[in-house]
Amino acid sequence: MKKAKLIIVGFGSRGQLFGGYALDHENTELVAIADVNPEARAKAIKEFGIKPENCFKSADEIFSHGKIADAAFICTQDKQHKEHAITAMRLGYDICLEKPIAATMEDCEEILRVQEETGKKAMICHVLRYSPFYMKIREVIKSGEIGDVVTISQTENVAYWHDAHSYVRGAWRNKEESSPMILAKCCHDLDIIFWLLGKKCKKVSSFGDLYYFKKENAPEGAADRCFRCPESVKQNCPYDAFKIYNDIYKAYNPILGNAMAFRGTRKEYINELLSDEKYPYGRCVFACDNDVVDHQVVNMLFEENVTAQLTMTAFSKECHRCIKVHGTLGEMVADMEENSVLVKPFRSEDYVIDITKYATDLSVHGGGDKLLFEDFVSYITGGAPTETRTTLADSLISHRMSFAAEESRLAGGEPIDIRLIDMI
């Protein structure tokens, strides 16, 4: 079988993850990458074996060479997705596009129009569909064991330290620079709810706000940067950057990024970064330019008056998802962190599904990323459709739900009717 040639546009953590899968897959060849960061390009050469001449400085540069592969992974920032996805498809690439599709509904629809115009294959990285955890939950639902599903409740526990990194200090902190939290973080969750129910959403209402990470909540005596903060304040602050990046982030540390070598010890290097006046991740969480919510609830009404609810909160210790599914003949309670699903049929004894028995790799979204990569390769090489595969048209449904939820939140929770085009 001829290998599928791939390029990756945006070689950050997500791009590098897919790059690793490409190296390991017997039917793919990673031929080029593009990233503005010189350290990312150096890493592509040293650790991924990409030729220096195929490590481009920007999306514009890699696309200026025309079609040099079969498919492109678009792993750039949210507001760049429209330009990069459309350019890639018009050049003849099939694409795998990181979620969200784009930062506005209009841009999402424009990408779909170009996909239909060009006839290229496009898939969105809704990786949770591919996790054995959610696949097993869906399997139980489809079996009819718990009857008709009447309501689903999903919780996205972002974790206080992850929220501080990505949504207070980091790239997704400001909705004008990226996209609303409910889209950037939770379009995964809305897609999963839609996929599990298999029904169209009719209405949504939502409440949420930026409750905590603002200047009026700064402890007395706090400085604008953690390295200047008095020890008496730091020792009681769980959001202290030195604690988060030295003590909580262990195996993978996002601020080390592409650094392949650094001066001194790991801790010395981290502390040096955090002591830089201009370094964004050293800022006090109460002194940033963030405006995305730190908590939000979404209530959804689906066909046949089935209901669902999503809670997103920054205020959890662990970063994980949990879900409850209530049916007419039973219920399920499941926690992705525990890799188990408790099934509670009304007519028989409770039992537990051990997810570890169904997967050898549960890392990164419960093992979903690797399985999504494999399905995308199958998709572009003529493989049969799968139940988990989410096309661009499918993914627009959860994105419409996300944008409607944000519209409702901004309107004080006013219910929003969703006029879905018939894509299912």
Short mmCIF file of C-alpha atoms in Angstrom, two decimals:
data_model
loop_
_atom_site.label_atom_id
_atom_site.label_comp_id
_atom_site.label_asym_id
_atom_site.label_seq_id
_atom_site.Cartn_x
_atom_site.Cartn_y
_atom_site.Cartn_z
CA MET A 1 0.00 0.00 0.00
CA LYS A 2 1.30 3.44 -0.92
CA LYS A 3 2.05 5.59 2.12
CA ALA A 4 -0.05 8.69 2.68
CA LYS A 5 2.19 11.74 2.74
CA LEU A 6 1.38 14.29 5.44
CA ILE A 7 2.28 17.85 6.35
CA ILE A 8 1.61 19.51 9.69
CA VAL A 9 0.84 23.22 9.85
CA GLY A 10 1.44 24.37 13.41
CA PHE A 11 4.03 22.18 15.11
CA GLY A 12 3.22 22.87 18.74
CA SER A 13 2.14 20.24 21.25
CA ARG A 14 -0.81 19.01 19.16
CA GLY A 15 1.13 19.05 15.91
CA GLN A 16 3.99 17.15 17.51
CA LEU A 17 1.58 14.57 18.93
CA PHE A 18 0.24 13.83 15.45
CA GLY A 19 3.78 13.96 14.09
CA GLY A 20 4.74 11.16 16.47
CA TYR A 21 1.79 9.07 15.34
CA ALA A 22 2.78 9.68 11.72
CA LEU A 23 6.28 8.36 12.36
CA ASP A 24 4.92 5.22 14.02
CA HIS A 25 2.19 4.45 11.47
CA GLU A 26 3.19 2.01 8.76
CA ASN A 27 1.12 3.76 6.09
CA THR A 28 2.09 7.40 6.63
CA GLU A 29 5.09 9.57 5.91
CA LEU A 30 5.57 12.99 7.51
CA VAL A 31 7.25 15.06 4.80
CA ALA A 32 7.11 18.67 6.04
CA ILE A 33 6.04 20.97 8.88
CA ALA A 34 5.47 24.68 9.33
CA ASP A 35 5.84 26.69 12.52
CA VAL A 36 6.83 30.24 13.38
CA ASN A 37 8.86 29.00 16.36
CA PRO A 38 12.50 28.21 15.43
CA GLU A 39 12.73 25.78 18.36
CA ALA A 40 9.79 23.80 16.97
CA ARG A 41 11.47 23.61 13.58
CA ALA A 42 14.75 22.51 15.18
CA LYS A 43 12.87 19.79 17.05
CA ALA A 44 11.25 18.61 13.82
CA ILE A 45 14.70 18.17 12.29
CA LYS A 46 16.36 16.50 15.28
CA GLU A 47 13.59 14.35 16.71
CA PHE A 48 11.25 13.76 13.76
CA GLY A 49 13.80 13.45 10.97
CA ILE A 50 12.33 16.17 8.77
CA LYS A 51 14.72 17.61 6.21
CA PRO A 52 15.75 21.20 7.06
CA GLU A 53 14.47 22.44 3.71
CA ASN A 54 11.05 21.00 4.58
CA CYS A 55 10.74 22.87 7.88
CA PHE A 56 8.95 26.06 6.92
CA LYS A 57 8.68 29.29 8.91
CA SER A 58 4.97 29.86 8.31
CA ALA A 59 1.79 28.47 6.81
CA ASP A 60 2.18 30.91 3.93
CA GLU A 61 5.64 29.55 3.17
CA ILE A 62 4.65 25.88 3.16
CA PHE A 63 1.55 26.59 1.06
CA SER A 64 3.58 28.65 -1.42
CA HIS A 65 5.13 25.36 -2.57
CA GLY A 66 1.76 24.04 -3.69
CA LYS A 67 0.59 20.51 -2.93
CA ILE A 68 3.55 18.52 -1.62
CA ALA A 69 1.61 15.82 0.25
CA ASP A 70 -1.75 14.08 0.34
CA ALA A 71 -3.13 15.60 3.53
CA ALA A 72 -2.53 18.43 5.96
CA PHE A 73 -3.01 18.55 9.70
CA ILE A 74 -4.06 22.09 10.63
CA CYS A 75 -2.92 22.65 14.23
CA THR A 76 -2.65 26.43 14.33
CA GLN A 77 -4.50 28.90 16.56
CA ASP A 78 -8.30 29.10 16.44
CA LYS A 79 -8.49 32.36 14.49
CA GLN A 80 -6.08 31.04 11.84
CA HIS A 81 -8.13 27.95 11.05
CA LYS A 82 -10.32 29.49 8.36
CA GLU A 83 -7.43 30.82 6.25
CA HIS A 84 -5.27 27.73 6.64
CA ALA A 85 -8.03 25.17 6.09
CA ILE A 86 -9.39 26.91 3.00
CA THR A 87 -5.94 27.43 1.50
CA ALA A 88 -5.03 23.78 2.07
CA MET A 89 -8.21 22.43 0.47
CA ARG A 90 -7.94 24.73 -2.53
CA LEU A 91 -4.40 23.47 -3.05
CA GLY A 92 -5.76 19.92 -3.13
CA TYR A 93 -5.08 18.70 0.40
CA ASP A 94 -7.43 16.57 2.44
CA ILE A 95 -7.39 18.06 5.94
CA CYS A 96 -7.57 17.06 9.57
CA LEU A 97 -8.50 20.24 11.41
CA GLU A 98 -8.02 20.83 15.11
CA LYS A 99 -11.11 21.89 16.98
CA PRO A 100 -12.75 24.32 16.97
CA ILE A 101 -13.38 24.49 13.22
CA ALA A 102 -13.07 28.29 13.41
CA ALA A 103 -13.72 31.16 15.79
CA THR A 104 -17.06 32.30 14.29
CA MET A 105 -20.05 30.46 12.86
CA GLU A 106 -19.68 32.36 9.59
CA ASP A 107 -16.09 31.14 9.23
CA CYS A 108 -17.14 27.57 10.03
CA GLU A 109 -19.77 27.69 7.30
CA GLU A 110 -17.30 29.19 4.81
CA ILE A 111 -14.89 26.31 5.45
CA LEU A 112 -17.73 23.84 4.81
CA ARG A 113 -18.64 25.63 1.56
CA VAL A 114 -15.06 25.35 0.31
CA GLN A 115 -14.91 21.70 1.33
CA GLU A 116 -18.05 20.97 -0.68
CA GLU A 117 -16.74 23.07 -3.58
CA THR A 118 -13.37 21.30 -3.72
CA GLY A 119 -14.59 17.83 -2.82
CA LYS A 120 -11.70 17.36 -0.40
CA LYS A 121 -12.02 15.18 2.67
CA ALA A 122 -12.11 17.05 5.96
CA MET A 123 -12.25 15.71 9.48
CA ILE A 124 -12.35 17.57 12.82
CA CYS A 125 -10.37 16.46 15.87
CA HIS A 126 -13.30 15.51 18.08
CA VAL A 127 -11.05 12.97 19.74
CA LEU A 128 -13.42 12.05 22.59
CA ARG A 129 -15.54 10.01 20.17
CA TYR A 130 -12.54 7.73 19.72
CA SER A 131 -11.81 7.18 23.41
CA PRO A 132 -12.73 3.66 24.57
CA PHE A 133 -14.46 5.36 27.53
CA TYR A 134 -17.13 7.07 25.44
CA MET A 135 -17.29 4.27 22.89
CA LYS A 136 -18.30 1.85 25.68
CA ILE A 137 -20.89 4.28 27.02
CA ARG A 138 -22.40 4.57 23.55
CA GLU A 139 -22.33 0.79 23.17
CA VAL A 140 -24.42 0.36 26.34
CA ILE A 141 -26.87 3.05 25.18
CA LYS A 142 -27.30 1.42 21.76
CA SER A 143 -27.81 -2.02 23.34
CA GLY A 144 -31.02 -0.75 24.97
CA GLU A 145 -29.99 -2.09 28.38
CA ILE A 146 -30.83 1.18 30.15
CA GLY A 147 -33.85 1.86 27.94
CA ASP A 148 -34.46 5.19 26.25
CA VAL A 149 -32.03 7.88 27.32
CA VAL A 150 -33.97 10.74 28.88
CA THR A 151 -31.17 12.97 30.13
CA ILE A 152 -27.39 13.26 30.10
CA SER A 153 -25.27 15.31 32.48
CA GLN A 154 -21.62 15.90 31.58
CA THR A 155 -19.03 17.78 33.66
CA GLU A 156 -15.81 19.19 32.23
CA ASN A 157 -13.45 19.60 35.19
CA VAL A 158 -10.80 21.88 33.71
CA ALA A 159 -8.62 21.89 36.89
CA TYR A 160 -7.49 25.09 38.58
CA TRP A 161 -3.88 24.72 37.36
CA HIS A 162 -4.81 23.93 33.74
CA ASP A 163 -7.28 26.79 33.62
CA ALA A 164 -4.63 29.15 35.02
CA HIS A 165 -2.17 28.03 32.34
CA SER A 166 -4.38 28.00 29.23
CA TYR A 167 -7.35 30.26 29.97
CA VAL A 168 -5.95 32.91 32.32
CA ARG A 169 -2.28 33.30 31.40
CA GLY A 170 -2.25 31.46 28.08
CA ALA A 171 -3.30 31.55 24.45
CA TRP A 172 -7.04 30.99 25.06
CA ARG A 173 -7.47 33.62 27.79
CA ASN A 174 -9.13 36.26 25.61
CA LYS A 175 -12.12 35.55 23.39
CA GLU A 176 -11.18 38.27 20.91
CA GLU A 177 -7.77 36.68 20.36
CA SER A 178 -9.01 33.08 20.28
CA SER A 179 -12.65 32.07 20.83
CA PRO A 180 -15.23 31.77 23.64
CA MET A 181 -14.44 29.17 26.30
CA ILE A 182 -17.54 27.12 25.49
CA LEU A 183 -16.21 26.70 21.95
CA ALA A 184 -12.47 26.45 22.59
CA LYS A 185 -12.73 23.96 25.45
CA CYS A 186 -16.19 22.44 25.33
CA CYS A 187 -17.17 21.84 21.71
CA HIS A 188 -15.71 18.36 22.48
CA ASP A 189 -18.33 17.88 25.17
CA LEU A 190 -21.25 19.16 23.14
CA ASP A 191 -20.22 16.89 20.28
CA ILE A 192 -20.12 13.90 22.64
CA ILE A 193 -23.60 14.65 24.00
CA PHE A 194 -24.96 15.00 20.45
CA TRP A 195 -23.19 11.77 19.37
CA LEU A 196 -24.42 9.75 22.35
CA LEU A 197 -28.02 10.89 21.93
CA GLY A 198 -28.13 10.78 18.13
CA LYS A 199 -30.78 13.51 18.15
CA LYS A 200 -30.91 17.12 17.00
CA CYS A 201 -30.67 19.87 19.58
CA LYS A 202 -33.65 22.24 19.50
CA LYS A 203 -32.86 24.83 22.18
CA VAL A 204 -30.06 25.83 24.52
CA SER A 205 -29.77 28.18 27.46
CA SER A 206 -26.58 29.02 29.30
CA PHE A 207 -25.23 30.88 32.31
CA GLY A 208 -21.64 31.61 33.23
CA ASP A 209 -19.14 34.32 33.97
CA LEU A 210 -15.59 35.20 34.89
CA TYR A 211 -16.05 34.85 38.63
CA TYR A 212 -12.59 34.70 40.17
CA PHE A 213 -9.61 35.56 37.98
CA LYS A 214 -9.82 39.35 38.10
CA LYS A 215 -7.96 42.07 39.93
CA GLU A 216 -10.46 42.63 42.74
CA ASN A 217 -9.84 39.07 43.95
CA ALA A 218 -6.06 39.45 44.26
CA PRO A 219 -4.81 38.72 47.80
CA GLU A 220 -3.79 41.76 49.78
CA GLY A 221 -0.17 42.61 49.00
CA ALA A 222 -0.02 40.52 45.80
CA ALA A 223 2.30 41.68 43.02
CA ASP A 224 1.55 41.62 39.30
CA ARG A 225 4.14 38.87 38.80
CA CYS A 226 4.70 35.79 40.92
CA PHE A 227 8.45 36.32 41.26
CA ARG A 228 7.77 39.67 42.96
CA CYS A 229 5.03 38.40 45.23
CA PRO A 230 5.85 38.32 48.98
CA GLU A 231 6.40 34.82 50.38
CA SER A 232 3.62 35.43 52.88
CA VAL A 233 1.20 35.74 49.94
CA LYS A 234 2.73 33.07 47.69
CA GLN A 235 2.67 30.33 50.29
CA ASN A 236 -1.12 30.49 50.48
CA CYS A 237 -1.73 30.92 46.74
CA PRO A 238 -2.40 27.70 44.77
CA TYR A 239 -2.09 29.69 41.53
CA ASP A 240 1.55 30.67 42.14
CA ALA A 241 3.32 30.03 38.83
CA PHE A 242 6.38 28.55 40.53
CA LYS A 243 4.21 25.93 42.25
CA ILE A 244 2.23 25.10 39.13
CA TYR A 245 5.16 24.70 36.74
CA ASN A 246 7.61 23.10 39.18
CA ASP A 247 5.33 20.89 41.25
CA ILE A 248 2.14 20.11 39.31
CA TYR A 249 3.28 19.78 35.69
CA LYS A 250 5.61 16.77 35.85
CA ALA A 251 5.83 14.44 32.85
CA TYR A 252 4.81 17.16 30.40
CA ASN A 253 5.50 20.79 31.18
CA PRO A 254 3.85 23.18 28.68
CA ILE A 255 6.23 26.08 29.30
CA LEU A 256 9.25 23.94 28.42
CA GLY A 257 7.67 23.43 25.02
CA ASN A 258 10.26 22.75 22.36
CA ALA A 259 13.33 23.27 24.53
CA MET A 260 15.62 20.33 23.84
CA ALA A 261 18.34 21.58 26.18
CA PHE A 262 18.56 24.34 28.75
CA ARG A 263 21.00 25.92 31.11
CA GLY A 264 21.30 24.37 34.57
CA THR A 265 18.65 22.10 36.01
CA ARG A 266 15.05 21.84 34.84
CA LYS A 267 13.88 23.78 37.90
CA GLU A 268 16.49 26.50 37.40
CA TYR A 269 15.40 26.94 33.78
CA ILE A 270 11.71 27.14 34.73
CA ASN A 271 12.43 29.67 37.46
CA GLU A 272 14.47 31.74 35.02
CA LEU A 273 11.55 31.84 32.58
CA LEU A 274 9.08 32.79 35.30
CA SER A 275 11.36 35.60 36.49
CA ASP A 276 11.34 37.30 33.09
CA GLU A 277 9.32 40.55 33.17
CA LYS A 278 7.81 39.83 29.75
CA TYR A 279 7.06 36.13 30.17
CA PRO A 280 3.26 35.64 30.07
CA TYR A 281 3.16 32.54 32.25
CA GLY A 282 4.82 34.34 35.17
CA ARG A 283 1.94 36.78 35.58
CA CYS A 284 -0.34 36.83 38.60
CA VAL A 285 -3.65 35.21 37.67
CA PHE A 286 -5.40 38.29 39.05
CA ALA A 287 -3.41 40.66 36.82
CA CYS A 288 -3.88 39.22 33.31
CA ASP A 289 -5.84 40.43 30.29
CA ASN A 290 -8.18 37.43 30.43
CA ASP A 291 -11.91 37.70 29.80
CA VAL A 292 -13.13 34.14 29.13
CA VAL A 293 -15.42 32.53 31.68
CA ASP A 294 -14.14 30.32 34.48
CA HIS A 295 -17.46 28.52 34.94
CA GLN A 296 -20.45 27.90 32.67
CA VAL A 297 -23.50 25.68 32.50
CA VAL A 298 -25.41 24.79 29.32
CA ASN A 299 -28.93 23.33 29.33
CA MET A 300 -30.05 21.64 26.13
CA LEU A 301 -33.39 20.45 24.78
CA PHE A 302 -33.21 17.78 22.08
CA GLU A 303 -35.78 16.10 19.87
CA GLU A 304 -38.46 14.09 21.70
CA ASN A 305 -37.91 16.46 24.67
CA VAL A 306 -34.75 14.67 25.77
CA THR A 307 -32.57 16.95 27.91
CA ALA A 308 -28.87 17.34 28.56
CA GLN A 309 -26.70 19.53 30.73
CA LEU A 310 -23.04 20.47 30.56
CA THR A 311 -21.08 22.01 33.41
CA MET A 312 -17.64 23.49 32.78
CA THR A 313 -15.65 24.62 35.79
CA ALA A 314 -12.11 25.78 36.43
CA PHE A 315 -12.47 24.94 40.10
CA SER A 316 -11.49 21.29 40.33
CA LYS A 317 -8.29 19.68 41.53
CA GLU A 318 -8.02 17.15 38.72
CA CYS A 319 -8.46 17.66 34.98
CA HIS A 320 -11.04 15.11 33.84
CA ARG A 321 -14.54 14.54 32.53
CA CYS A 322 -17.38 12.70 34.20
CA ILE A 323 -20.83 11.83 32.92
CA LYS A 324 -24.21 10.52 34.07
CA VAL A 325 -26.65 8.95 31.62
CA HIS A 326 -30.23 8.41 32.82
CA GLY A 327 -32.49 6.03 30.91
CA THR A 328 -35.97 4.60 31.40
CA LEU A 329 -34.52 1.22 32.44
CA GLY A 330 -31.25 2.18 34.08
CA GLU A 331 -28.44 4.65 34.44
CA MET A 332 -24.69 4.99 34.00
CA VAL A 333 -22.19 6.91 36.12
CA ALA A 334 -18.69 7.24 34.73
CA ASP A 335 -15.44 9.08 35.36
CA MET A 336 -12.82 9.27 32.63
CA GLU A 337 -10.02 9.65 35.18
CA GLU A 338 -10.93 6.31 36.75
CA ASN A 339 -11.33 4.54 33.38
CA SER A 340 -14.49 2.84 34.57
CA VAL A 341 -18.20 2.94 33.79
CA LEU A 342 -20.72 1.93 36.45
CA VAL A 343 -23.85 0.52 34.80
CA LYS A 344 -26.94 0.39 37.05
CA PRO A 345 -29.80 -1.45 35.30
CA PHE A 346 -33.14 -1.26 37.10
CA ARG A 347 -33.91 -4.95 36.40
CA SER A 348 -30.57 -6.52 37.33
CA GLU A 349 -27.43 -6.09 39.39
CA ASP A 350 -25.02 -3.20 38.96
CA TYR A 351 -21.73 -3.90 37.21
CA VAL A 352 -18.56 -2.03 36.29
CA ILE A 353 -16.94 -1.84 32.85
CA ASP A 354 -13.15 -1.65 33.20
CA ILE A 355 -12.03 0.50 30.26
CA THR A 356 -8.40 -0.59 30.64
CA LYS A 357 -9.41 -4.00 29.25
CA TYR A 358 -10.36 -2.43 25.93
CA ALA A 359 -7.30 -0.32 25.16
CA THR A 360 -3.53 -0.55 25.44
CA ASP A 361 -3.02 3.22 25.36
CA LEU A 362 -5.29 5.47 27.41
CA SER A 363 -3.04 8.53 27.31
CA VAL A 364 -4.15 11.81 25.74
CA HIS A 365 -7.96 12.13 25.86
CA GLY A 366 -8.32 8.55 27.05
CA GLY A 367 -6.56 7.10 24.02
CA GLY A 368 -8.77 8.96 21.56
CA ASP A 369 -6.06 10.94 19.75
CA LYS A 370 -4.20 7.95 18.38
CA LEU A 371 -7.39 6.24 17.24
CA LEU A 372 -8.56 9.44 15.54
CA PHE A 373 -5.25 9.67 13.69
CA GLU A 374 -5.61 6.09 12.49
CA ASP A 375 -9.18 6.71 11.34
CA PHE A 376 -8.15 9.84 9.44
CA VAL A 377 -5.49 7.83 7.60
CA SER A 378 -8.12 5.20 6.78
CA TYR A 379 -10.50 7.96 5.61
CA ILE A 380 -8.06 9.54 3.16
CA THR A 381 -6.88 6.18 1.83
CA GLY A 382 -10.35 4.85 1.03
CA GLY A 383 -11.19 2.98 4.22
CA ALA A 384 -14.79 2.23 5.18
CA PRO A 385 -16.72 4.78 7.28
CA THR A 386 -16.73 4.30 11.05
CA GLU A 387 -19.30 5.18 13.72
CA THR A 388 -16.84 7.50 15.40
CA ARG A 389 -15.79 9.49 12.35
CA THR A 390 -16.90 13.11 12.44
CA THR A 391 -17.02 14.94 9.15
CA LEU A 392 -16.98 18.70 8.81
CA ALA A 393 -20.75 18.78 8.31
CA ASP A 394 -21.30 16.66 11.43
CA SER A 395 -19.06 18.89 13.51
CA LEU A 396 -20.94 22.03 12.52
CA ILE A 397 -23.82 20.77 14.66
CA SER A 398 -21.91 20.91 17.96
CA HIS A 399 -20.39 24.22 16.90
CA ARG A 400 -23.86 25.69 16.35
CA MET A 401 -24.72 24.50 19.85
CA SER A 402 -21.57 26.20 21.20
CA PHE A 403 -22.26 29.53 19.53
CA ALA A 404 -25.91 29.41 20.62
CA ALA A 405 -24.81 28.71 24.20
CA GLU A 406 -22.52 31.73 24.17
CA GLU A 407 -25.29 33.88 22.69
CA SER A 408 -27.59 32.74 25.49
CA ARG A 409 -24.98 33.38 28.18
CA LEU A 410 -24.43 36.92 26.97
CA ALA A 411 -28.20 37.43 26.98
CA GLY A 412 -28.50 36.37 30.61
CA GLY A 413 -29.55 32.79 29.91
CA GLU A 414 -32.25 33.51 27.35
CA PRO A 415 -33.18 30.26 25.53
CA ILE A 416 -31.93 30.16 21.95
CA ASP A 417 -33.71 28.19 19.21
CA ILE A 418 -31.25 26.32 17.01
CA ARG A 419 -32.22 26.09 13.36
CA LEU A 420 -30.01 23.18 12.33
CA ILE A 421 -29.64 22.42 8.67
CA ASP A 422 -30.35 18.78 7.98
CA MET A 423 -26.87 17.31 8.20
CA ILE A 424 -27.45 14.18 10.21
#
